[in-house]
Amino acid sequence: MGFLTDTVDGVRRRLERQPIDEPGLMALALRMPPPRGFAARLWSAKAPAVIGEVKRSSPSAGRIGDTEAGARARAYEEAGATAVSVLTEPVHFDGSLADLRAVHHEIGRAHV
């Protein structure tokens, strides 16, 4: 099997052991700010459109660094990134929704 297949299988097994609290997830989603127009930012960018990626680790590189997610996203933005991708997958990339919230808080005000 490949990496993505293994990852999806792992998520499915985890969800079987610990099902999602759907009402709780819906309540959380309703409290979140509206999503931003990712595609619109890419299409409106002056070429080339660069996407910065916030991830704490990867299966191939291991631990990448200890930089706080919001600070890393701010550095990408200041360097000219058009958008920022945040990996929230916890097992292989050590990500979390807290990283996504930190990035949104740090650079979200200017692009909402």
CSV table of N, CA and C in Angstrom, one decimal, residues 3-112:
chain,number,residue,atom,x,y,z
A,3,PHE,N,1.4,5.5,0.9
A,3,PHE,CA,1.3,6.4,2.1
A,3,PHE,C,-0.1,6.9,2.3
A,4,LEU,N,-0.7,7.4,1.3
A,4,LEU,CA,-2.1,7.9,1.4
A,4,LEU,C,-3.1,6.9,1.8
A,5,THR,N,-3.0,5.7,1.2
A,5,THR,CA,-3.9,4.6,1.6
A,5,THR,C,-3.7,4.2,3.1
A,6,ASP,N,-2.4,4.1,3.5
A,6,ASP,CA,-2.1,3.8,4.9
A,6,ASP,C,-2.7,4.9,5.8
A,7,THR,N,-2.5,6.1,5.4
A,7,THR,CA,-3.0,7.2,6.3
A,7,THR,C,-4.5,7.2,6.4
A,8,VAL,N,-5.2,7.0,5.3
A,8,VAL,CA,-6.7,6.9,5.3
A,8,VAL,C,-7.1,5.7,6.1
A,9,ASP,N,-6.5,4.6,6.0
A,9,ASP,CA,-6.8,3.4,6.8
A,9,ASP,C,-6.7,3.7,8.3
A,10,GLY,N,-5.6,4.3,8.6
A,10,GLY,CA,-5.3,4.7,10.0
A,10,GLY,C,-6.4,5.6,10.6
A,11,VAL,N,-6.8,6.6,9.8
A,11,VAL,CA,-7.9,7.5,10.2
A,11,VAL,C,-9.2,6.7,10.4
A,12,ARG,N,-9.5,5.9,9.5
A,12,ARG,CA,-10.7,5.1,9.6
A,12,ARG,C,-10.7,4.2,10.9
A,13,ARG,N,-9.6,3.6,11.2
A,13,ARG,CA,-9.5,2.7,12.4
A,13,ARG,C,-9.6,3.6,13.6
A,14,ARG,N,-9.0,4.8,13.6
A,14,ARG,CA,-9.1,5.7,14.8
A,14,ARG,C,-10.6,6.2,15.0
A,15,LEU,N,-11.3,6.4,13.9
A,15,LEU,CA,-12.7,6.9,14.0
A,15,LEU,C,-13.6,5.7,14.4
A,16,GLU,N,-13.2,4.5,14.1
A,16,GLU,CA,-14.0,3.4,14.6
A,16,GLU,C,-13.9,3.3,16.1
A,17,ARG,N,-12.7,3.5,16.6
A,17,ARG,CA,-12.4,3.4,18.1
A,17,ARG,C,-13.0,4.6,18.8
A,18,GLN,N,-12.9,5.8,18.2
A,18,GLN,CA,-13.3,7.1,18.8
A,18,GLN,C,-14.1,7.8,17.8
A,19,PRO,N,-15.4,7.5,17.6
A,19,PRO,CA,-16.2,8.2,16.7
A,19,PRO,C,-16.3,9.7,16.9
A,20,ILE,N,-16.5,10.5,15.9
A,20,ILE,CA,-16.6,11.9,16.0
A,20,ILE,C,-17.9,12.3,16.7
A,21,ASP,N,-17.9,13.3,17.6
A,21,ASP,CA,-19.1,13.8,18.2
A,21,ASP,C,-19.6,14.8,17.2
A,22,GLU,N,-20.6,14.3,16.3
A,22,GLU,CA,-21.1,15.2,15.3
A,22,GLU,C,-21.7,16.5,15.7
A,23,PRO,N,-22.6,16.4,16.8
A,23,PRO,CA,-23.1,17.7,17.2
A,23,PRO,C,-22.1,18.7,17.8
A,24,GLY,N,-21.1,18.1,18.4
A,24,GLY,CA,-20.0,19.0,18.9
A,24,GLY,C,-19.2,19.6,17.8
A,25,LEU,N,-18.9,18.7,16.7
A,25,LEU,CA,-18.2,19.2,15.6
A,25,LEU,C,-18.9,20.3,14.8
A,26,MET,N,-20.3,20.1,14.7
A,26,MET,CA,-21.1,21.1,14.0
A,26,MET,C,-21.1,22.4,14.8
A,27,ALA,N,-21.2,22.3,16.1
A,27,ALA,CA,-21.1,23.5,17.0
A,27,ALA,C,-19.8,24.3,16.8
A,28,LEU,N,-18.7,23.5,16.8
A,28,LEU,CA,-17.4,24.1,16.6
A,28,LEU,C,-17.3,24.8,15.2
A,29,ALA,N,-17.8,24.1,14.2
A,29,ALA,CA,-17.8,24.6,12.8
A,29,ALA,C,-18.6,25.9,12.7
A,30,LEU,N,-19.7,26.0,13.4
A,30,LEU,CA,-20.5,27.2,13.3
A,30,LEU,C,-19.9,28.4,14.0
A,31,ARG,N,-19.0,28.1,15.0
A,31,ARG,CA,-18.3,29.2,15.7
A,31,ARG,C,-17.1,29.7,14.9
A,32,MET,N,-16.7,29.0,13.9
A,32,MET,CA,-15.5,29.4,13.2
A,32,MET,C,-15.8,30.6,12.2
A,33,PRO,N,-14.8,31.4,11.9
A,33,PRO,CA,-15.0,32.4,10.9
A,33,PRO,C,-15.2,31.8,9.5
A,34,PRO,N,-15.7,32.6,8.6
A,34,PRO,CA,-16.0,32.0,7.3
A,34,PRO,C,-14.6,31.7,6.6
A,35,PRO,N,-14.7,30.6,5.7
A,35,PRO,CA,-13.4,30.3,5.0
A,35,PRO,C,-13.1,31.4,4.0
A,36,ARG,N,-11.8,31.5,3.7
A,36,ARG,CA,-11.3,32.5,2.8
A,36,ARG,C,-11.3,31.9,1.3
A,37,GLY,N,-11.3,32.8,0.4
A,37,GLY,CA,-11.3,32.3,-1.0
A,37,GLY,C,-9.9,31.9,-1.5
A,38,PHE,N,-9.5,30.7,-1.2
A,38,PHE,CA,-8.2,30.2,-1.5
A,38,PHE,C,-7.9,30.3,-3.0
A,39,ALA,N,-8.8,29.7,-3.8
A,39,ALA,CA,-8.7,29.7,-5.3
A,39,ALA,C,-8.6,31.2,-5.8
A,40,ALA,N,-9.5,32.0,-5.3
A,40,ALA,CA,-9.5,33.4,-5.7
A,40,ALA,C,-8.2,34.1,-5.5
A,41,ARG,N,-7.5,33.8,-4.3
A,41,ARG,CA,-6.2,34.4,-4.0
A,41,ARG,C,-5.2,33.9,-5.0
A,42,LEU,N,-5.2,32.7,-5.4
A,42,LEU,CA,-4.3,32.1,-6.3
A,42,LEU,C,-4.4,32.7,-7.7
A,43,TRP,N,-5.7,32.8,-8.1
A,43,TRP,CA,-6.0,33.4,-9.5
A,43,TRP,C,-5.7,34.9,-9.6
A,44,SER,N,-5.8,35.6,-8.5
A,44,SER,CA,-5.6,37.0,-8.5
A,44,SER,C,-4.2,37.4,-8.3
A,45,ALA,N,-3.3,36.5,-7.9
A,45,ALA,CA,-1.9,36.8,-7.6
A,45,ALA,C,-1.1,37.1,-8.8
A,46,LYS,N,-0.1,37.9,-8.6
A,46,LYS,CA,0.8,38.1,-9.7
A,46,LYS,C,1.7,36.9,-9.8
A,47,ALA,N,2.0,36.4,-11.0
A,47,ALA,CA,2.7,35.2,-11.2
A,47,ALA,C,4.1,35.4,-10.6
A,48,PRO,N,4.7,34.3,-10.1
A,48,PRO,CA,4.1,33.1,-9.7
A,48,PRO,C,3.4,33.1,-8.4
A,49,ALA,N,2.3,32.4,-8.2
A,49,ALA,CA,1.6,32.3,-6.9
A,49,ALA,C,2.3,31.3,-6.1
A,50,VAL,N,2.8,31.6,-4.9
A,50,VAL,CA,3.6,30.7,-4.1
A,50,VAL,C,2.7,30.4,-2.8
A,51,ILE,N,2.6,29.1,-2.5
A,51,ILE,CA,1.9,28.7,-1.3
A,51,ILE,C,2.9,28.2,-0.3
A,52,GLY,N,2.9,28.9,0.9
A,52,GLY,CA,3.8,28.5,2.0
A,52,GLY,C,3.1,27.3,2.7
A,53,GLU,N,3.9,26.4,3.3
A,53,GLU,CA,3.3,25.3,3.9
A,53,GLU,C,3.8,25.2,5.4
A,54,VAL,N,2.8,25.2,6.3
A,54,VAL,CA,3.1,25.1,7.7
A,54,VAL,C,2.9,23.6,8.1
A,55,LYS,N,4.0,23.0,8.5
A,55,LYS,CA,3.9,21.6,9.0
A,55,LYS,C,5.1,21.4,10.0
A,56,ARG,N,4.8,20.7,11.0
A,56,ARG,CA,5.8,20.5,12.1
A,56,ARG,C,6.7,19.4,11.8
A,57,SER,N,6.3,18.3,11.1
A,57,SER,CA,7.2,17.2,10.7
A,57,SER,C,6.6,16.6,9.5
A,58,SER,N,7.4,15.7,8.9
A,58,SER,CA,6.9,14.9,7.8
A,58,SER,C,7.5,13.5,7.8
A,59,PRO,N,6.9,12.5,7.2
A,59,PRO,CA,7.4,11.2,7.2
A,59,PRO,C,8.8,11.1,6.6
A,60,SER,N,9.1,11.9,5.7
A,60,SER,CA,10.4,11.8,5.0
A,60,SER,C,11.5,12.6,5.7
A,61,ALA,N,11.1,13.7,6.3
A,61,ALA,CA,12.2,14.6,6.9
A,61,ALA,C,12.2,14.5,8.4
A,62,GLY,N,11.2,13.9,9.0
A,62,GLY,CA,11.1,13.9,10.5
A,62,GLY,C,10.7,15.3,11.0
A,63,ARG,N,11.2,15.6,12.2
A,63,ARG,CA,10.8,16.9,12.8
A,63,ARG,C,11.4,18.1,12.0
A,64,ILE,N,10.6,19.0,11.6
A,64,ILE,CA,11.1,20.1,10.8
A,64,ILE,C,11.6,21.3,11.6
A,65,GLY,N,10.9,21.6,12.6
A,65,GLY,CA,11.4,22.8,13.4
A,65,GLY,C,10.4,23.1,14.5
A,66,ASP,N,10.8,24.0,15.4
A,66,ASP,CA,10.0,24.3,16.5
A,66,ASP,C,9.3,25.7,16.4
A,67,THR,N,9.3,26.3,15.2
A,67,THR,CA,8.7,27.6,15.0
A,67,THR,C,7.2,27.5,15.2
A,68,GLU,N,6.7,28.4,15.9
A,68,GLU,CA,5.2,28.5,16.2
A,68,GLU,C,4.5,28.7,14.8
A,69,ALA,N,3.4,28.0,14.6
A,69,ALA,CA,2.7,28.0,13.3
A,69,ALA,C,2.3,29.4,12.9
A,70,GLY,N,1.8,30.3,13.7
A,70,GLY,CA,1.4,31.6,13.3
A,70,GLY,C,2.6,32.4,12.9
A,71,ALA,N,3.8,32.3,13.6
A,71,ALA,CA,5.0,33.0,13.3
A,71,ALA,C,5.5,32.6,11.9
A,72,ARG,N,5.5,31.3,11.7
A,72,ARG,CA,5.9,30.8,10.4
A,72,ARG,C,5.1,31.3,9.2
A,73,ALA,N,3.8,31.3,9.4
A,73,ALA,CA,2.9,31.8,8.4
A,73,ALA,C,3.1,33.3,8.2
A,74,ARG,N,3.3,34.0,9.2
A,74,ARG,CA,3.6,35.5,9.1
A,74,ARG,C,4.9,35.7,8.3
A,75,ALA,N,5.9,34.8,8.5
A,75,ALA,CA,7.2,34.9,7.7
A,75,ALA,C,6.9,34.6,6.3
A,76,TYR,N,6.1,33.6,6.0
A,76,TYR,CA,5.8,33.3,4.6
A,76,TYR,C,5.1,34.5,3.9
A,77,GLU,N,4.1,35.1,4.6
A,77,GLU,CA,3.4,36.2,4.1
A,77,GLU,C,4.3,37.4,3.8
A,78,GLU,N,5.2,37.7,4.8
A,78,GLU,CA,6.1,38.8,4.6
A,78,GLU,C,7.1,38.5,3.4
A,79,ALA,N,7.3,37.3,3.1
A,79,ALA,CA,8.2,36.9,2.0
A,79,ALA,C,7.5,36.9,0.7
A,80,GLY,N,6.2,37.1,0.7
A,80,GLY,CA,5.4,37.2,-0.5
A,80,GLY,C,4.6,36.0,-0.9
A,81,ALA,N,4.4,35.1,0.0
A,81,ALA,CA,3.5,34.0,-0.3
A,81,ALA,C,2.1,34.5,-0.5
A,82,THR,N,1.4,33.9,-1.5
A,82,THR,CA,0.1,34.2,-1.9
A,82,THR,C,-0.9,33.6,-0.9
A,83,ALA,N,-0.6,32.4,-0.5
A,83,ALA,CA,-1.5,31.7,0.5
A,83,ALA,C,-0.6,30.8,1.4
A,84,VAL,N,-1.3,30.3,2.4
A,84,VAL,CA,-0.6,29.4,3.4
A,84,VAL,C,-1.4,28.1,3.6
A,85,SER,N,-0.8,27.0,3.4
A,85,SER,CA,-1.4,25.7,3.7
A,85,SER,C,-0.9,25.2,5.1
A,86,VAL,N,-1.9,24.7,5.8
A,86,VAL,CA,-1.6,24.3,7.2
A,86,VAL,C,-1.9,22.8,7.3
A,87,LEU,N,-0.9,22.0,7.6
A,87,LEU,CA,-1.2,20.5,7.8
A,87,LEU,C,-1.7,20.3,9.2
A,88,THR,N,-2.9,19.7,9.3
A,88,THR,CA,-3.4,19.5,10.7
A,88,THR,C,-3.4,18.0,11.0
A,89,GLU,N,-2.9,17.1,10.2
A,89,GLU,CA,-2.9,15.7,10.4
A,89,GLU,C,-1.9,15.4,11.5
A,90,PRO,N,-2.4,14.8,12.6
A,90,PRO,CA,-1.6,14.7,13.8
A,90,PRO,C,-0.5,13.5,13.8
A,91,VAL,N,-0.8,12.4,13.2
A,91,VAL,CA,0.1,11.3,13.3
A,91,VAL,C,1.4,11.4,12.5
A,92,HIS,N,1.3,11.8,11.2
A,92,HIS,CA,2.5,11.8,10.4
A,92,HIS,C,3.1,13.2,10.3
A,93,PHE,N,2.3,14.3,10.5
A,93,PHE,CA,2.7,15.6,10.4
A,93,PHE,C,2.7,16.4,11.7
A,94,ASP,N,2.3,15.8,12.8
A,94,ASP,CA,2.3,16.5,14.1
A,94,ASP,C,1.5,17.8,14.1
A,95,GLY,N,0.5,17.8,13.2
A,95,GLY,CA,-0.4,19.0,13.1
A,95,GLY,C,-1.6,19.0,14.0
A,96,SER,N,-2.3,20.1,14.1
A,96,SER,CA,-3.5,20.2,14.9
A,96,SER,C,-4.3,21.3,14.4
A,97,LEU,N,-5.6,21.3,14.9
A,97,LEU,CA,-6.5,22.4,14.6
A,97,LEU,C,-5.9,23.7,15.3
A,98,ALA,N,-5.2,23.5,16.4
A,98,ALA,CA,-4.6,24.7,17.0
A,98,ALA,C,-3.7,25.4,16.1
A,99,ASP,N,-2.9,24.7,15.3
A,99,ASP,CA,-2.0,25.3,14.3
A,99,ASP,C,-2.8,26.1,13.3
A,100,LEU,N,-4.0,25.6,12.8
A,100,LEU,CA,-4.8,26.3,11.9
A,100,LEU,C,-5.4,27.6,12.5
A,101,ARG,N,-5.8,27.5,13.8
A,101,ARG,CA,-6.3,28.6,14.4
A,101,ARG,C,-5.2,29.7,14.6
A,102,ALA,N,-4.0,29.3,15.0
A,102,ALA,CA,-2.9,30.2,15.2
A,102,ALA,C,-2.6,30.9,13.9
A,103,VAL,N,-2.6,30.2,12.8
A,103,VAL,CA,-2.3,30.8,11.5
A,103,VAL,C,-3.4,31.8,11.1
A,104,HIS,N,-4.6,31.4,11.3
A,104,HIS,CA,-5.8,32.3,11.0
A,104,HIS,C,-5.7,33.5,11.8
A,105,HIS,N,-5.4,33.4,13.1
A,105,HIS,CA,-5.3,34.6,14.0
A,105,HIS,C,-4.1,35.5,13.5
A,106,GLU,N,-3.0,34.9,13.2
A,106,GLU,CA,-1.8,35.7,12.9
A,106,GLU,C,-1.9,36.4,11.5
A,107,ILE,N,-2.4,35.7,10.5
A,107,ILE,CA,-2.5,36.4,9.2
A,107,ILE,C,-3.9,36.6,8.7
A,108,GLY,N,-4.9,36.1,9.4
A,108,GLY,CA,-6.2,36.2,8.9
A,108,GLY,C,-6.9,37.5,8.8
A,109,ARG,N,-6.4,38.4,9.7
A,109,ARG,CA,-7.1,39.7,9.7
A,109,ARG,C,-7.0,40.5,8.4
A,110,ALA,N,-5.9,40.3,7.7
A,110,ALA,CA,-5.7,41.1,6.5
A,110,ALA,C,-6.4,40.4,5.2
A,111,HIS,N,-6.8,39.2,5.4
A,111,HIS,CA,-7.3,38.5,4.2
A,111,HIS,C,-8.7,37.9,4.4
A,112,VAL,N,-9.4,38.4,5.3
A,112,VAL,CA,-10.8,37.8,5.5
A,112,VAL,C,-11.7,38.4,4.5
